[in-house]
PDB file of C-alpha atoms in Angstrom:
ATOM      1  CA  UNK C   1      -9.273  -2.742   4.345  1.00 52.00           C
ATOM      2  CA  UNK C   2      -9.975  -0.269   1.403  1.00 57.00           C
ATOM      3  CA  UNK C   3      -6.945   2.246   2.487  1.00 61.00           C
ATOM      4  CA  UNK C   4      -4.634  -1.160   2.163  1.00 75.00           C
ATOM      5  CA  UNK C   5      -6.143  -1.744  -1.377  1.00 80.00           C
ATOM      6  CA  UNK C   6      -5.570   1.610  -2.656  1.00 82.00           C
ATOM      7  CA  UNK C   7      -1.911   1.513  -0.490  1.00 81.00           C
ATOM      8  CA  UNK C   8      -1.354  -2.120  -2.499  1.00 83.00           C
ATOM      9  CA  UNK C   9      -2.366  -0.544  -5.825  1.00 88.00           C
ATOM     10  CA  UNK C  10      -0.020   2.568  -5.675  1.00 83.00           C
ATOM     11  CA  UNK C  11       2.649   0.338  -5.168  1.00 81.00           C
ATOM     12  CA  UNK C  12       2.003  -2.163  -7.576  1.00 87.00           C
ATOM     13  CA  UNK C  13       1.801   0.927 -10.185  1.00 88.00           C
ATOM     14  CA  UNK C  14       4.887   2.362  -9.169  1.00 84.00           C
ATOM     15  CA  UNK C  15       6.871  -1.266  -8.999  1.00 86.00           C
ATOM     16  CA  UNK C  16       5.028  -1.422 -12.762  1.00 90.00           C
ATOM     17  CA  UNK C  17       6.264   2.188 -13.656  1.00 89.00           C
ATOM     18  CA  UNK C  18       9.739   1.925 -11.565  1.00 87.00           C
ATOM     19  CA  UNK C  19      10.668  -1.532 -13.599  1.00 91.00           C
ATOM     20  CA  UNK C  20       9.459  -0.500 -16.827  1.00 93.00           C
ATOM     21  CA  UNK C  21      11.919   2.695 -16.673  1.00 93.00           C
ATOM     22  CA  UNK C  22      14.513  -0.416 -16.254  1.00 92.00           C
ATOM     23  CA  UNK C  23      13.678  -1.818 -19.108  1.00 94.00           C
ATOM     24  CA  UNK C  24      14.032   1.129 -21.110  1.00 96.00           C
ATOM     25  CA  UNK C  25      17.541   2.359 -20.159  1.00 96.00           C
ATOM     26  CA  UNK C  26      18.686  -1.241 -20.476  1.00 96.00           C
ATOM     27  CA  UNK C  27      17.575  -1.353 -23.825  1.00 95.00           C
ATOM     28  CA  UNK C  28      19.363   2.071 -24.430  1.00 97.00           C
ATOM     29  CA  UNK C  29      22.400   0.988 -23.324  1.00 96.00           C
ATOM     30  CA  UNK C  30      21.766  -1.983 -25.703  1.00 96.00           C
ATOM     31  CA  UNK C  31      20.830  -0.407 -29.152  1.00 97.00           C
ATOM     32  CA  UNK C  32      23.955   2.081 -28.310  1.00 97.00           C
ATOM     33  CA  UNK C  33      25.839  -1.017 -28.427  1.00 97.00           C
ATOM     34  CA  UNK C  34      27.139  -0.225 -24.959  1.00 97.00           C
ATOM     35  CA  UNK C  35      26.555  -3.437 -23.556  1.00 96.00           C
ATOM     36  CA  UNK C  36      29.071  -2.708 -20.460  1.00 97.00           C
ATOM     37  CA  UNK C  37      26.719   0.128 -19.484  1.00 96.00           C
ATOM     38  CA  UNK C  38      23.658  -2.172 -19.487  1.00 96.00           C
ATOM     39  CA  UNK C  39      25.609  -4.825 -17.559  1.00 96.00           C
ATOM     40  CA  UNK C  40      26.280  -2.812 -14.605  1.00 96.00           C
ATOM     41  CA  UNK C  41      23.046  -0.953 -14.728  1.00 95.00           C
ATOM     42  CA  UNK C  42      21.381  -4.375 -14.889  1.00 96.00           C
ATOM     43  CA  UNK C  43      23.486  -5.632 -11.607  1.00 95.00           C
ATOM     44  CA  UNK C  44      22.634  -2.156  -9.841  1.00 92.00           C
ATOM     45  CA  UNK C  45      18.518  -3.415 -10.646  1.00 93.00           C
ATOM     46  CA  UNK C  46      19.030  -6.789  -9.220  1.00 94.00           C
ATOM     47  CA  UNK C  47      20.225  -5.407  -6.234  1.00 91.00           C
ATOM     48  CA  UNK C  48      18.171  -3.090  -5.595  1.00 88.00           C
ATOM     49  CA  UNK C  49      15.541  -5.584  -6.503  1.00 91.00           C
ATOM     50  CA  UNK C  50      16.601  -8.090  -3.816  1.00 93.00           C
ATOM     51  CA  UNK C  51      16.316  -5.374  -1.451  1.00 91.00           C
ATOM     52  CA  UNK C  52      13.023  -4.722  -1.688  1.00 92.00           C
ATOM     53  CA  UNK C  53      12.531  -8.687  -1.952  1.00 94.00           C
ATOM     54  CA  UNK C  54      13.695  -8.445   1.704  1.00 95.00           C
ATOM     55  CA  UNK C  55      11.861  -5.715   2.885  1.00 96.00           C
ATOM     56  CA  UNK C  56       8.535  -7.760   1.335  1.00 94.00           C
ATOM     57  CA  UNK C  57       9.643 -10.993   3.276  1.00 96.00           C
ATOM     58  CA  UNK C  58       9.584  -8.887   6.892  1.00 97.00           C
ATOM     59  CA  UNK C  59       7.804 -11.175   9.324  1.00 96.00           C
ATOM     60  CA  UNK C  60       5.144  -8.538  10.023  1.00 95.00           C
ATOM     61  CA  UNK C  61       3.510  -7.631   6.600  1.00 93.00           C
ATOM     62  CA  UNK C  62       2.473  -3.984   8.023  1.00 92.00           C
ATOM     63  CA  UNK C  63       5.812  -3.245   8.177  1.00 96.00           C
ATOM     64  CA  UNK C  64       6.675  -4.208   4.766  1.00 95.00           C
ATOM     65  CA  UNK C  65       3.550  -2.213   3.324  1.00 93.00           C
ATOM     66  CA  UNK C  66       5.004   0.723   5.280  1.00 94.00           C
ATOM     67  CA  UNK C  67       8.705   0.388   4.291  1.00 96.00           C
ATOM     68  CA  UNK C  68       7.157   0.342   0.832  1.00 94.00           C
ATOM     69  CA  UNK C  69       5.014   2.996   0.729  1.00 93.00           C
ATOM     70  CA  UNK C  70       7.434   5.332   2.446  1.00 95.00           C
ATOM     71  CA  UNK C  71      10.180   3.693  -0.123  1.00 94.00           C
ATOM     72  CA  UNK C  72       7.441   5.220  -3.388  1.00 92.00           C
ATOM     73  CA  UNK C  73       7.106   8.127  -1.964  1.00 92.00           C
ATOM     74  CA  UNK C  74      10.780   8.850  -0.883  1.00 94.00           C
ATOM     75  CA  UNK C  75      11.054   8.162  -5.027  1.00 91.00           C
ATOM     76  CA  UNK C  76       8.735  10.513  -6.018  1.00 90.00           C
ATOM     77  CA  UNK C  77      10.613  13.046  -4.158  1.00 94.00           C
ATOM     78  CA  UNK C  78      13.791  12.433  -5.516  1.00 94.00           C
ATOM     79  CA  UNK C  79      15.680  10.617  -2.830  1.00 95.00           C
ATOM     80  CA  UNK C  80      17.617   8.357  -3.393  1.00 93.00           C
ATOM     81  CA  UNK C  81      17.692   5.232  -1.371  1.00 94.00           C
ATOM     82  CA  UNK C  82      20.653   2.558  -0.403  1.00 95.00           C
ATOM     83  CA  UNK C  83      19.177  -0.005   1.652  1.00 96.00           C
ATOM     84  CA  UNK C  84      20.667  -3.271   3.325  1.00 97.00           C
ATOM     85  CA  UNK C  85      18.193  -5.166   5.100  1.00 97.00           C
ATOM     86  CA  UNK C  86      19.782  -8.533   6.634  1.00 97.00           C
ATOM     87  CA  UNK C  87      16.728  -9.855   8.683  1.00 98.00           C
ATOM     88  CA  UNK C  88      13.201 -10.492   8.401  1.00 97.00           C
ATOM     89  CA  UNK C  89      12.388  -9.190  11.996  1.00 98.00           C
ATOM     90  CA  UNK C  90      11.334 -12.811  13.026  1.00 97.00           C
ATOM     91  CA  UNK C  91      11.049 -12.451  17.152  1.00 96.00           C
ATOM     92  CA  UNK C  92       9.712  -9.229  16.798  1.00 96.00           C
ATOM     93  CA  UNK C  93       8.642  -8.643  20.480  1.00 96.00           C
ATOM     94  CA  UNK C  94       6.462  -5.978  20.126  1.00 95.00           C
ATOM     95  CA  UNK C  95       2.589  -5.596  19.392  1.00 94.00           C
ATOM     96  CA  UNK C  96       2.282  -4.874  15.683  1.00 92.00           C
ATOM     97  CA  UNK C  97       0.332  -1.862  16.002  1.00 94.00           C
ATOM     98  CA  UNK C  98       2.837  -0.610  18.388  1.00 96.00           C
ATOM     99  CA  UNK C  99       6.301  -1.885  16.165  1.00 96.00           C
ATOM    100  CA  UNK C 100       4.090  -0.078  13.003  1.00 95.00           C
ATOM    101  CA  UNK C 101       3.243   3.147  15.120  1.00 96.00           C
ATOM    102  CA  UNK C 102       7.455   3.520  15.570  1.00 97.00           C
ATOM    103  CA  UNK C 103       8.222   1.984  12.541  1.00 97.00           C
ATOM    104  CA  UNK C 104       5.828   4.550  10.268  1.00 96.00           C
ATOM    105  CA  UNK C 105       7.759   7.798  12.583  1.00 96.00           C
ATOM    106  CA  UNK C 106      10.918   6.183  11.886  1.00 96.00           C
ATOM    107  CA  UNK C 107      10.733   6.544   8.529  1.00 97.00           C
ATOM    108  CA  UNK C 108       8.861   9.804   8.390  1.00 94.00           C
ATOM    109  CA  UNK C 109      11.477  10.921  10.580  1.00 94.00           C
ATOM    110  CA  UNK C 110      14.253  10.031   8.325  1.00 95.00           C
ATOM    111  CA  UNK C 111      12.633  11.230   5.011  1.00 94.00           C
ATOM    112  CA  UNK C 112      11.765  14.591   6.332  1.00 91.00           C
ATOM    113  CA  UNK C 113      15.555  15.259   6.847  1.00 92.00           C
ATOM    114  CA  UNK C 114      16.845  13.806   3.950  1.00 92.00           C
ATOM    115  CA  UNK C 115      15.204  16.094   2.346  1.00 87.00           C
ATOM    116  CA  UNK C 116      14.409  16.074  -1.603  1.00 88.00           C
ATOM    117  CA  UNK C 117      16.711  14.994  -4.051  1.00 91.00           C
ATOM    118  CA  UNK C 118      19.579  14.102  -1.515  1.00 94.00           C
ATOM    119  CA  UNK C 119      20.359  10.104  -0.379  1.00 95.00           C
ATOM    120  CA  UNK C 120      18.867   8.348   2.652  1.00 96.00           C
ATOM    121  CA  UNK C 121      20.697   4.926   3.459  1.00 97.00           C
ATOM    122  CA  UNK C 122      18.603   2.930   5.554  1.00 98.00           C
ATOM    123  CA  UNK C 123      20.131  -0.296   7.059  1.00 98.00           C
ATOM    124  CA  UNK C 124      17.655  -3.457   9.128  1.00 98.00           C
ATOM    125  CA  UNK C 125      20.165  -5.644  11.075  1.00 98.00           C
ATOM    126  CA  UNK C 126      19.750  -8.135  13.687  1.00 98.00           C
ATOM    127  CA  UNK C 127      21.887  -7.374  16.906  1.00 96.00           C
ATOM    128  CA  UNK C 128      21.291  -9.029  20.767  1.00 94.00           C
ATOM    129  CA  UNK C 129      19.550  -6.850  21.563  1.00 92.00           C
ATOM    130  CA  UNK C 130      17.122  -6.742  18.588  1.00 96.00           C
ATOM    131  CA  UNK C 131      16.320  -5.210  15.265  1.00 98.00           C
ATOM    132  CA  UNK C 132      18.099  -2.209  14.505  1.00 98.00           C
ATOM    133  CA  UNK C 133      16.885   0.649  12.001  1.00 98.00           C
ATOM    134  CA  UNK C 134      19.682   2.823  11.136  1.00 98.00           C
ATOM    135  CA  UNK C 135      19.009   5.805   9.104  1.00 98.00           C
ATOM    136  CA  UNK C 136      21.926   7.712   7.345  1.00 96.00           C
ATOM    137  CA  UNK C 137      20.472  11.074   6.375  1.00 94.00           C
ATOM    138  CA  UNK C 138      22.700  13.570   4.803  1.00 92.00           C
ATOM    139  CA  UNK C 139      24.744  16.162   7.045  1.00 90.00           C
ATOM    140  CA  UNK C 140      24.823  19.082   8.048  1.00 82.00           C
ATOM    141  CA  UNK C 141      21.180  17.895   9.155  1.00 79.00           C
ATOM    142  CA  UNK C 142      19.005  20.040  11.139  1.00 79.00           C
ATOM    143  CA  UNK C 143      15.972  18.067  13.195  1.00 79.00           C
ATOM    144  CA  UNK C 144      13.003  21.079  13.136  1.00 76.00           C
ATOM    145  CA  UNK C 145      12.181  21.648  16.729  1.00 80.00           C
ATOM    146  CA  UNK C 146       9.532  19.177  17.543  1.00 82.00           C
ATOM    147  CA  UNK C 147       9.879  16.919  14.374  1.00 82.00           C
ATOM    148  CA  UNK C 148      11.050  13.672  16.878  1.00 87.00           C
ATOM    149  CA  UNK C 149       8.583  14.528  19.410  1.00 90.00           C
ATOM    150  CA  UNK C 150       6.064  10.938  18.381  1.00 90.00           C
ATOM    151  CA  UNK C 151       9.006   8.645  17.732  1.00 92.00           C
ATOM    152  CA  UNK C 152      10.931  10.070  21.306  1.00 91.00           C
ATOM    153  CA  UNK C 153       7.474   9.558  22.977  1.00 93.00           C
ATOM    154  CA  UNK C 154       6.758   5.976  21.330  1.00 94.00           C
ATOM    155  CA  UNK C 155      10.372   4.733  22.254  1.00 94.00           C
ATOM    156  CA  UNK C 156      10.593   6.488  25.729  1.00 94.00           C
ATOM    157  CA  UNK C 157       6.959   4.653  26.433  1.00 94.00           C
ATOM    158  CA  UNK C 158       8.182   1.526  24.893  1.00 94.00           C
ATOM    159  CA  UNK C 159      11.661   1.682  26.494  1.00 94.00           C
ATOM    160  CA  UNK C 160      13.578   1.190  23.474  1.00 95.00           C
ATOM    161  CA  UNK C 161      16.426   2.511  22.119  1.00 94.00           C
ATOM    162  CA  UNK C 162      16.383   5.946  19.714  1.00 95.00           C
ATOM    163  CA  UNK C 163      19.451   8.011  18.986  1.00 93.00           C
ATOM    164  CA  UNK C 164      20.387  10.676  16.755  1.00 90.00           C
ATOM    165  CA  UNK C 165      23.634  12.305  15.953  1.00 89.00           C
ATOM    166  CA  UNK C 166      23.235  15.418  13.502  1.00 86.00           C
ATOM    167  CA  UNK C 167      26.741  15.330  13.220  1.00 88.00           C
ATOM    168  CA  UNK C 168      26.836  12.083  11.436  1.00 91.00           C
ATOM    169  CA  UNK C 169      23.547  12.446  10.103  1.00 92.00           C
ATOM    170  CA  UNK C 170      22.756   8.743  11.657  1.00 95.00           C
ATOM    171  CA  UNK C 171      19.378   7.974  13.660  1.00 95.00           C
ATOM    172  CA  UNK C 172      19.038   4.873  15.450  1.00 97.00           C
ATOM    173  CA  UNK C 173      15.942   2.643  16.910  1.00 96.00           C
ATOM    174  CA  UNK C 174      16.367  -0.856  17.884  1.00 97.00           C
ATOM    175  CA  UNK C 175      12.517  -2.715  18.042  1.00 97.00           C
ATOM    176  CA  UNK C 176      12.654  -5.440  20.975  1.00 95.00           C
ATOM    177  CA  UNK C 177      12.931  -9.148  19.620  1.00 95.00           C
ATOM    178  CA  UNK C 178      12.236 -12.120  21.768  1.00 92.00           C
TER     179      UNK C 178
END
């Protein structure tokens, strides 16, 4: 229970931190009379504001605190993240220690080869047959020999689906819904 705290209060910090920075550029934009600026930055906020509205709103909350703790630190690195999540993982069919075991190498996974300062589009869709977390790292991208070893062995155990194509830069699980 304590690691969660201190987990809960980082984030809340850099949320705090993260939307204060908002603030000031928008007011920027604003006292340099460049109200077009602040409009668009604005919109860019809101959305990436809803996204992480959806990514707190996941059925299982140990995924969310994951997502959003992998989310601050991919920040303080530099990377950039586009993310569209479209479902709340609802039927999740897995155990939740098990879907936050492949979940938490996912994303380790994906950050590792983004690598600082680059983009990392992540994408959470619903599909028949189930949840699918698409990564989008940037290309040419090398996986260091042994770097997918605990998500292959987590999926291969779990029978699930895990792909990825260096050539596209696109890794691929899909968690088992009911």
């Amino acid at each position: 229970m304590a690691w969660q705290a201190r987990e809960i209060i980082s984030l809340l910090r850099w949320q705090r931190h993260d939307f204060l920075n908002h603030l000031q550029v928008i007011s920027g934009y604003l006292q340099l009379k460049k109200n077009d600026r602040a409009l668009a930055y604005l919109r860019q906020v809101i959305d990436q504001l809803e996204q992480i509205g959806r990514i707190m709103h996941l059925q299982e909350p140990a995924l969310a605190l994951t997502a959003l703790a992998r989310i601050e630190g991919a920040v303080a690195r530099g990377i950039s993240l586009e993310m569209k999540i479209s479902t709340r993982m609802e039927k999740l069919a897995l155990e939740p220690g098990t879907a936050r075991a492949l979940w938490e190498a996912a994303w380790d996974l994906a950050l590792a080869l983004a690598g600082d300062g680059n983009t990392l589009r992540v994408e959470l869709t619903s599909e028949a047959e189930g949840y699918r977390l698409l990564f989008y790292t940037p290309v040419p991208a090398t996986l260091p020999a042994g770097a997918a070893d605990t998500l292959a062995d987590l999926t291969r155990r779990q029978e699930l689906p895990f792909t990825w194509q260096p050539e596209t830069g696109k890794l691929s699980l899909i968690f088992k819904s009911r």
